[in-house]
mmCIF file of C-alpha atoms in Angstrom:
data_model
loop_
_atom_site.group_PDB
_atom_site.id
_atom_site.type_symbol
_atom_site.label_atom_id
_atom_site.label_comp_id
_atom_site.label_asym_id
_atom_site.label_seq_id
_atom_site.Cartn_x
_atom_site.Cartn_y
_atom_site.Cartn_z
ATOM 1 C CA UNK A 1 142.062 106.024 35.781
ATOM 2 C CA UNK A 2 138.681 108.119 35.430
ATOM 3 C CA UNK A 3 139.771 110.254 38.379
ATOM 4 C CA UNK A 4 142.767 111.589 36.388
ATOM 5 C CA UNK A 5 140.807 112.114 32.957
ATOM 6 C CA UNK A 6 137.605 114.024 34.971
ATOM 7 C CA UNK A 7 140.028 116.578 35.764
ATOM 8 C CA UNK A 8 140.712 117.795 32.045
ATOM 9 C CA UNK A 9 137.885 119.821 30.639
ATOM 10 C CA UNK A 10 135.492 118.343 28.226
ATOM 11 C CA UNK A 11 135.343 115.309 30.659
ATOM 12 C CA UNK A 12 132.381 114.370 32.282
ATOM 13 C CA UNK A 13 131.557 111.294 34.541
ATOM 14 C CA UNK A 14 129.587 108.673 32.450
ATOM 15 C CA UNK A 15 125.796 109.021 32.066
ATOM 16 C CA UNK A 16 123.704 105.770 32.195
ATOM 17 C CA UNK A 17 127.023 103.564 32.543
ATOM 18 C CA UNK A 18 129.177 102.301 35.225
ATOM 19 C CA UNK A 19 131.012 105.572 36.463
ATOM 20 C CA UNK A 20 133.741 103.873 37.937
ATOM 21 C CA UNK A 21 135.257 102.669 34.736
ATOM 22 C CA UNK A 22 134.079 105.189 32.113
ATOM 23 C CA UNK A 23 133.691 108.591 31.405
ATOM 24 C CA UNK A 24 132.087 110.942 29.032
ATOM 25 C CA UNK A 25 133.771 113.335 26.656
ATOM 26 C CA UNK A 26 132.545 116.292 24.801
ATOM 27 C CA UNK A 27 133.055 116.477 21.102
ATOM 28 C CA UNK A 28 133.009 120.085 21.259
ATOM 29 C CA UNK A 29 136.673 120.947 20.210
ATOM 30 C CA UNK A 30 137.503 121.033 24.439
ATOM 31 C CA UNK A 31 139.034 117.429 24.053
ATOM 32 C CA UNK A 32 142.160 117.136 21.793
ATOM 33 C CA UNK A 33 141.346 115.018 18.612
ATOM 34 C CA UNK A 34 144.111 112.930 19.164
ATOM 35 C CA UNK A 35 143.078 112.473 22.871
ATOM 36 C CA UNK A 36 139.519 111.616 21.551
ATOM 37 C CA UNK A 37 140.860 108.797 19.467
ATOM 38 C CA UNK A 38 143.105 107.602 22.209
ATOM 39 C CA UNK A 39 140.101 106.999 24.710
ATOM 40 C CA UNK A 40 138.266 105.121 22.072
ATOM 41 C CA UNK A 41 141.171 102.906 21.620
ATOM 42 C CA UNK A 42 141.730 102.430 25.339
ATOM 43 C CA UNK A 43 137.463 101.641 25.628
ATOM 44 C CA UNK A 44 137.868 99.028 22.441
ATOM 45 C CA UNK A 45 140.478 97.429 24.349
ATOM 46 C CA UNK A 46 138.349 97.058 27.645
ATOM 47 C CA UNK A 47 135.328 95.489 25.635
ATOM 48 C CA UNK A 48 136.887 94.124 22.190
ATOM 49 C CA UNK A 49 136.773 90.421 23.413
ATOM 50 C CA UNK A 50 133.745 90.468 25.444
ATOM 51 C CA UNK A 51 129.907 91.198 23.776
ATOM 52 C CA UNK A 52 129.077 92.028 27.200
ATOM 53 C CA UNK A 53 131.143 95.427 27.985
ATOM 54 C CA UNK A 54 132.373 93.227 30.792
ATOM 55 C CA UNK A 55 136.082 92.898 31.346
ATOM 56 C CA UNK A 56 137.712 90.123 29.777
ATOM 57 C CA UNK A 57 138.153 87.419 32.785
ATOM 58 C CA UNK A 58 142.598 86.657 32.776
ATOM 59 C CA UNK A 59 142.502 84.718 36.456
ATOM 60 C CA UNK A 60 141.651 81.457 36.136
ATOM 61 C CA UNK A 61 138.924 79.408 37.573
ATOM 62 C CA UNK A 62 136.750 76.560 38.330
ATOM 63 C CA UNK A 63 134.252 74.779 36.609
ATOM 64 C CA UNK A 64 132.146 71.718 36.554
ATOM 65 C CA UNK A 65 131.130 70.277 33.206
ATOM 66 C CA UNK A 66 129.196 67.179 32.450
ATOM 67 C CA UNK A 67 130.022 64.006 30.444
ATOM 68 C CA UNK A 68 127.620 61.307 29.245
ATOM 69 C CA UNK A 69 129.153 58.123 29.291
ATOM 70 C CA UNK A 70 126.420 56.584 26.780
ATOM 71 C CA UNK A 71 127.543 58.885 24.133
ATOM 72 C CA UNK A 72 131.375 59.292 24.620
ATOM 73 C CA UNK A 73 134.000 57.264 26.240
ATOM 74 C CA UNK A 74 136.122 60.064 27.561
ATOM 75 C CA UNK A 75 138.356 57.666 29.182
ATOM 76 C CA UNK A 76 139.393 56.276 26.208
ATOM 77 C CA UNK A 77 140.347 59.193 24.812
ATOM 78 C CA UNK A 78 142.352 60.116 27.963
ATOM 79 C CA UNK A 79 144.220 56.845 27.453
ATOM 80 C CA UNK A 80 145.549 57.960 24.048
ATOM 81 C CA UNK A 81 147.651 61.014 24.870
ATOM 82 C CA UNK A 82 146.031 62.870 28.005
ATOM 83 C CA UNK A 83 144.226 65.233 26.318
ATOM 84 C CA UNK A 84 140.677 65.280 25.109
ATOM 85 C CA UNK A 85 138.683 67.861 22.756
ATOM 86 C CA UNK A 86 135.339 68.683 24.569
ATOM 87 C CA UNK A 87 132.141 70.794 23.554
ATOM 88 C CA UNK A 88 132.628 74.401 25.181
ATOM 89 C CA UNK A 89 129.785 76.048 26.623
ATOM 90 C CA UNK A 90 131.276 78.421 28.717
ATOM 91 C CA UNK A 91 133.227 81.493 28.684
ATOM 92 C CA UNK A 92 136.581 79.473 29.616
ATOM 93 C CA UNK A 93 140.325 80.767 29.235
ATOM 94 C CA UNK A 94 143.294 78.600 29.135
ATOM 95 C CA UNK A 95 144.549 77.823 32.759
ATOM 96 C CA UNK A 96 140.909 77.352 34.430
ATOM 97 C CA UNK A 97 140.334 73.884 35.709
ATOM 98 C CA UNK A 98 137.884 72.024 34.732
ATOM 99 C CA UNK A 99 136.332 68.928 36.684
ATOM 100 C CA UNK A 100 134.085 66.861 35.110
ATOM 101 C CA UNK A 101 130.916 65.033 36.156
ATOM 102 C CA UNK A 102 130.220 61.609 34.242
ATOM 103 C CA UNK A 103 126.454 61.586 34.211
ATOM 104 C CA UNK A 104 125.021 58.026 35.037
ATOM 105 C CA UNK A 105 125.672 55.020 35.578
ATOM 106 C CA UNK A 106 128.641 56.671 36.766
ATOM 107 C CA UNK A 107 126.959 59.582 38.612
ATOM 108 C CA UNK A 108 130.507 60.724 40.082
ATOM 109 C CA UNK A 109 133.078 63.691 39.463
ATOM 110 C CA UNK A 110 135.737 61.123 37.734
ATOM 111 C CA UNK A 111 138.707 63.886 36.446
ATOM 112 C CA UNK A 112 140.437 66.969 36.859
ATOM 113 C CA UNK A 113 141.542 68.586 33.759
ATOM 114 C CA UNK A 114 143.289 72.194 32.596
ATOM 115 C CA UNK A 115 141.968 73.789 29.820
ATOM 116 C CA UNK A 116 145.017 74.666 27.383
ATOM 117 C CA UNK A 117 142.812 75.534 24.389
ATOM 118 C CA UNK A 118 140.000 77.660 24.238
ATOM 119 C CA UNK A 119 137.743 78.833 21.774
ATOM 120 C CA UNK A 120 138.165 76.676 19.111
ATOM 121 C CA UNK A 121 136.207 76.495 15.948
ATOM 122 C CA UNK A 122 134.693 73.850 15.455
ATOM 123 C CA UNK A 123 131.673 72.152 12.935
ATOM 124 C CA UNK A 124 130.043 68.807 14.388
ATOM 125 C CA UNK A 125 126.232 68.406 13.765
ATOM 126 C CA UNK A 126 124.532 64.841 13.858
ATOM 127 C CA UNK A 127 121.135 66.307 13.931
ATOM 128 C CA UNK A 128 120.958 65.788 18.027
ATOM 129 C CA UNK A 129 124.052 66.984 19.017
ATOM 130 C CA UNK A 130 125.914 70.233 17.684
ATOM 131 C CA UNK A 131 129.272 71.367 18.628
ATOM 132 C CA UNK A 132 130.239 75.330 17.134
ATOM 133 C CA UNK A 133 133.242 75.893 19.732
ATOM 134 C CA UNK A 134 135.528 72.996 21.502
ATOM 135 C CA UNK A 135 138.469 73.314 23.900
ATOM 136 C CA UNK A 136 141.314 71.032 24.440
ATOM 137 C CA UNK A 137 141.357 69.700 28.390
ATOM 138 C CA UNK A 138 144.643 67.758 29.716
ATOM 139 C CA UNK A 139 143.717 65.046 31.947
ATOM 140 C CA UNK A 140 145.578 66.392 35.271
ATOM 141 C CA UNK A 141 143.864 63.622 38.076
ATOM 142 C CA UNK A 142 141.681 60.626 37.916
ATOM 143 C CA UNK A 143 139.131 60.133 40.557
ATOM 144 C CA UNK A 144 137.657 56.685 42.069
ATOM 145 C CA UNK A 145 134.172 56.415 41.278
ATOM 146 C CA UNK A 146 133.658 56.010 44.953
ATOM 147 C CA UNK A 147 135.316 59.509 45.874
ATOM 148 C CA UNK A 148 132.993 62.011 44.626
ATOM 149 C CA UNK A 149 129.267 60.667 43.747
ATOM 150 C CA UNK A 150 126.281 63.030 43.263
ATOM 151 C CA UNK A 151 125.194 61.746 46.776
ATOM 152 C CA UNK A 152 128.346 63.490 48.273
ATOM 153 C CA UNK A 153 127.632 66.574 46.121
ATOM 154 C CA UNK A 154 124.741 67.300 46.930
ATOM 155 C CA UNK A 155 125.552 67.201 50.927
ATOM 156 C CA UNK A 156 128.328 70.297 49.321
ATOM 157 C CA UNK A 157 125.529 72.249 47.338
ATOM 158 C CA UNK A 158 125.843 70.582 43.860
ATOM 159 C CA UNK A 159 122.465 68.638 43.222
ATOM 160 C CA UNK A 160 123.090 68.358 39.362
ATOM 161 C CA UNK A 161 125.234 69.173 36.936
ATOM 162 C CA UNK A 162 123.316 70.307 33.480
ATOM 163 C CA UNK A 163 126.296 72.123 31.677
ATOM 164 C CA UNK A 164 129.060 74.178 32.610
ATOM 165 C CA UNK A 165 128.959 75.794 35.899
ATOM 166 C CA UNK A 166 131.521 76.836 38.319
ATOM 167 C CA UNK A 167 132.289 75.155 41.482
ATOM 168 C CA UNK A 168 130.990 76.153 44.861
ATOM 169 C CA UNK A 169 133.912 76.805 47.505
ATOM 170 C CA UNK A 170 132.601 73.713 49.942
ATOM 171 C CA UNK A 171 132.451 71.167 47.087
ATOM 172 C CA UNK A 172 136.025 72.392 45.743
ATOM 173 C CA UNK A 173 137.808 72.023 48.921
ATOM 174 C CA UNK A 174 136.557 68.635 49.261
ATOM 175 C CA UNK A 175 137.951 67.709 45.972
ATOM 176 C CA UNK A 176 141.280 69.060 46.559
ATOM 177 C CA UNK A 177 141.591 66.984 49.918
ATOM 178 C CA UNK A 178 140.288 63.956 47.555
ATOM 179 C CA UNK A 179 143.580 64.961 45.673
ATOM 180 C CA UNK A 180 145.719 65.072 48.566
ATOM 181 C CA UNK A 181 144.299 61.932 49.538
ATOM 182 C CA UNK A 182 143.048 63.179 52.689
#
């Protein structure tokens, strides 16, 4: 897209930002008005629903989030309906997959879950423990506590889990074999 646009005159490669993606324009009457506003609009779009500048993320991915058991029992609330609200820490969208790690006794990747909803509001504060965002996660596979322990993950590069972090390529294979049963 920049190639086209540094062909018009007023346009100018970007200074001090990533050339590849943006450009910069004179606002010295070479540059339509109407053009102006339409390359703001188009850069708005690019960074509206990101603080970063980055682009906002649309393929899904996968993360690794842990779960105390001594302050929740998720699988109770798994047992009601299959889905579960959970603290969001991360900069999730609705399709990623989510595993999650139940801290000890457990010590053990125990589910698989799809986020469906992200980024919602919400107000919990008990003094300790504050929630400000939450997404819903659909239970998608149970694991035996036997199949995935933190001994296992750390032979596949995963030697704790501390909040939200995506999943390294050898310990995601293995847990998709766990799911095949292989």
């Amino acid at each position: 897209m920049t190639g086209s646009l540094l062909a018009m005159k007023g346009i100018l490669p970007a200074y001090h930002m990533q050339k590849e993606q943006w450009v910069t324009v004179l606002l010295d009457g070479s540059v339509d008005e109407e053009q102006v506003r339409g390359l703001i609009d188009m850069s708005y779009e690019i960074v509206s629903h990101t603080g970063s500048g980055k682009r906002m993320r649309t393929e899904p991915r996968e993360w690794l989030i842990p779960a105390a058991p001594a302050m929740y029992d998720v699988e109770k609330d798994f047992c009601r309906d299959g889905t579960i609200l959970w603290k969001q820490t991360a900069n999730m969208i609705v399709g990623d997959t989510v595993y999650m790690y139940m801290a000890a006794p457990v010590s053990a990747v125990m589910y698989r879950c799809e986020a469906t909803e992200v980024n919602i509001q919400y107000n919990y504060d008990d003094g300790s423990y504050r929630i400000r965002k939450a997404m819903k996660l659909k239970l998608m596979h149970r694991f035996a506590q036997g199949d995935m322990p933190l001994s296992e993950m750390k032979k596949l590069g995963v030697s704790a889990v501390r909040g939200a972090r995506g999943v390294p390529n050898t310990l995601l294979h293995r847990l998709r074999q766990l799911e095949k049963g292989i």
